C-alpha positions as CSV (number, residue, x, y, z in Angstrom):
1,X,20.4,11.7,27.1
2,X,21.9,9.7,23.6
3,X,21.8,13.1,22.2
4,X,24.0,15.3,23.8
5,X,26.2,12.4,24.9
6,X,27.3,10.8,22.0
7,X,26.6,14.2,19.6
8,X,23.9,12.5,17.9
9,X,21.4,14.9,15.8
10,X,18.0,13.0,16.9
11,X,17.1,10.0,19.0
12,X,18.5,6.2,18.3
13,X,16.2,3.3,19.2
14,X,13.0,4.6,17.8
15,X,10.8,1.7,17.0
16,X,8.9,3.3,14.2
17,X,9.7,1.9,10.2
18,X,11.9,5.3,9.8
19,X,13.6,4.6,6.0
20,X,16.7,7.2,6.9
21,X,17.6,3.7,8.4
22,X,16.9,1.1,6.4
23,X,20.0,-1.2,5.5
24,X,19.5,-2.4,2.3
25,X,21.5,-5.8,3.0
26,X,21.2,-8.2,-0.6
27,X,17.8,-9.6,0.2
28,X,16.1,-6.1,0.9
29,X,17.7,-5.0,-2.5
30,X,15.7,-7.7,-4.0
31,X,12.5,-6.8,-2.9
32,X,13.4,-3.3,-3.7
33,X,14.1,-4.4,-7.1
34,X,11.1,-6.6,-7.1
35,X,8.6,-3.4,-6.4
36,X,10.1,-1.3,-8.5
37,X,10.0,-3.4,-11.8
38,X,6.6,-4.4,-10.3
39,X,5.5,-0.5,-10.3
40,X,7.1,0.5,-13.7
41,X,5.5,-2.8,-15.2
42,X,2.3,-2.1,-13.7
43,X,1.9,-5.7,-12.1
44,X,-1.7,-6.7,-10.7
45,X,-0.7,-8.0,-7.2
46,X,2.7,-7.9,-5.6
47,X,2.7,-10.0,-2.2
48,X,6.3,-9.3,0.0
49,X,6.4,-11.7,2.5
50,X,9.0,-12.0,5.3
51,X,9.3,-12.5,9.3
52,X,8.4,-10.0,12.1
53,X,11.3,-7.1,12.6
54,X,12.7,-8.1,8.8
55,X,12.1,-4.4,7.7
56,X,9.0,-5.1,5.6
57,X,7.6,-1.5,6.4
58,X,10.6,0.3,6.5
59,X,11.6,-0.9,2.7
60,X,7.5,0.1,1.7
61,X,8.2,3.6,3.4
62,X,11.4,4.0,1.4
63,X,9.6,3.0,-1.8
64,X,7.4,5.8,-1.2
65,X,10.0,8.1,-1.1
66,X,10.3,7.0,-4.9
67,X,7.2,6.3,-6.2
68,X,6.8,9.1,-8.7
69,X,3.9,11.9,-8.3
70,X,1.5,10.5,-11.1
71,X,1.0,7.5,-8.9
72,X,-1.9,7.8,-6.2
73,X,-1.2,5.2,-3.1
74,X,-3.2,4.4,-0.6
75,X,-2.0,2.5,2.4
76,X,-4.1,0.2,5.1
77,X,-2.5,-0.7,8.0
78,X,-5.2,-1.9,10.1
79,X,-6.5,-5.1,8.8
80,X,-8.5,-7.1,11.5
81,X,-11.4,-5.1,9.4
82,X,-14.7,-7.2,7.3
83,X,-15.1,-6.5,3.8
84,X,-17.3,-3.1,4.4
85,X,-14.8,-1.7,6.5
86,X,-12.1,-2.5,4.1
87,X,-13.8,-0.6,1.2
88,X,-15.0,2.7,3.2
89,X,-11.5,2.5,4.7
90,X,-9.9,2.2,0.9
91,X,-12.2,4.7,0.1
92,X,-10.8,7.3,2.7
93,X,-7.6,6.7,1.4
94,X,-8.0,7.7,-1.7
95,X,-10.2,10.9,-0.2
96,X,-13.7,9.8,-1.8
97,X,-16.5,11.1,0.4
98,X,-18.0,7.9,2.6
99,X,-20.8,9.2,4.4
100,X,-23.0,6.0,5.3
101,X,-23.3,4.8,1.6
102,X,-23.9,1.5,1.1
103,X,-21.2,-0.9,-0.3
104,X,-23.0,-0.9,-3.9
105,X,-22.0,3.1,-4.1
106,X,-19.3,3.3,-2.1
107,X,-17.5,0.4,-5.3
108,X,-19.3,2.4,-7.6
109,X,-17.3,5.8,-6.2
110,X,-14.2,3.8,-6.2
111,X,-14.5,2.3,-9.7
112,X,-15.1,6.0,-11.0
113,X,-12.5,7.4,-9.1
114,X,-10.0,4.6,-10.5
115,X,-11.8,5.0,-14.1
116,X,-10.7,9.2,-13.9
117,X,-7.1,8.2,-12.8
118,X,-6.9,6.1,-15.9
119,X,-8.2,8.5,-18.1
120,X,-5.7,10.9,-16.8
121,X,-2.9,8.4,-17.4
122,X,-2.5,8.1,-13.4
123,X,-2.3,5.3,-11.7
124,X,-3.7,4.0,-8.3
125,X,-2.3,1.9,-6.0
126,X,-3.1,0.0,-2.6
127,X,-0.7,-0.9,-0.2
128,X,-2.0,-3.2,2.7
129,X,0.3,-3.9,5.5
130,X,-0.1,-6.4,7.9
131,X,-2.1,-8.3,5.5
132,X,-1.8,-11.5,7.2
133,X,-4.6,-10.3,9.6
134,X,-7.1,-9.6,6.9
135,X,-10.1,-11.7,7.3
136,X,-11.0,-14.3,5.0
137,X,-14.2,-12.2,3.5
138,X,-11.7,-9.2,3.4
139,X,-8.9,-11.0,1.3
140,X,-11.6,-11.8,-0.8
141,X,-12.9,-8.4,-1.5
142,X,-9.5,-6.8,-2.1
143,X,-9.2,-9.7,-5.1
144,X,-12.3,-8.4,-6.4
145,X,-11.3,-5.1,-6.5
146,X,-8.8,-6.1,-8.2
147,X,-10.6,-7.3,-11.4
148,X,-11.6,-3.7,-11.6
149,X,-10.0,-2.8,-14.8
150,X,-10.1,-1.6,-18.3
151,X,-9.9,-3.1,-21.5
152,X,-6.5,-3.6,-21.9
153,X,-5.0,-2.3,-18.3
154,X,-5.1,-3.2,-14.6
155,X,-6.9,0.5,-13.2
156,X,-5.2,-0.5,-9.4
157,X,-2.1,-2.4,-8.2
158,X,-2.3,-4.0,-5.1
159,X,1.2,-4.6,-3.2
160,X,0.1,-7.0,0.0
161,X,2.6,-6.9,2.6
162,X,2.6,-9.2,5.1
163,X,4.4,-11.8,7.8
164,X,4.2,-15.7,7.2
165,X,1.8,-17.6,10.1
């Protein structure tokens, strides 16, 4: 109905974090800027933090549009998961096979797998929304994941983006 009426090429009021919208008022700019020096520097952790409907997701689906080809990124969205969910879901991101492996393998894949990106001068990167929901037990895993590194490097960066409590 919007369409035709007012000549419009596709339909307004779409709830879904589309970043052919996103207005990049000053305080999105700074995050922006914040992420990107973040990536090029290859920062451990990155945390953006900001109210409900502030354009949190929008701004990380833009940054994808950016984020060069060498750079593998995984993204979690559902975070009400316990630590073992976490990993196989982390692992499906990053398209390692699952199956029913134990958590011993399963980090044991995902080290490897980060361990071949480095050699290969790519780099790996998780993004988990909504990371305010992440159980205790969860937030503590995705810090340990994060010690996964080499001897000089981090092998994954970990951007958490979530809304205060």
């Amino acid at each position: 109905m919007y369409e035709s009426f007012y000549g419009l090429k596709e339909k307004p009021f779409n709830l879904t974090p589309d970043p052919d919208y996103l207005y990049m008022s000053p305080g999105h700019e700074n995050v922006y800027n914040h992420l990107e020096y973040a990536i090029r520097e290859s920062k451990g952790f990155v945390v953006v933090s900001g109210e409900v409907g502030a354009g949190k997701t929008t701004l990380i689906n833009y940054l994808l549009r950016k984020i060069p080809q060498a750079i593998h990124v995984g993204i979690i969205n559902n975070t009400l998961v316990q630590p073992q969910e976490l990993l196989r879901m982390i692992c499906q991101e990053f398209d390692l096979e699952i199956n029913h492996d134990e958590k011993t393998v399963l980090l044991t894949r995902f080290y490897n797998y980060l361990l071949e990106r480095y050699s290969k001068r790519e780099r790996v990167i998780l993004i988990i929304d909504e990371a305010q929901n992440l159980p205790e037990k969860s937030l503590e895993e995705i810090r340990m994941l994060s010690n996964l590194e080499s001897e000089k490097d981090h092998l994954i960066q970990m951007i958490l983006v979530d809304s205060p409590s």
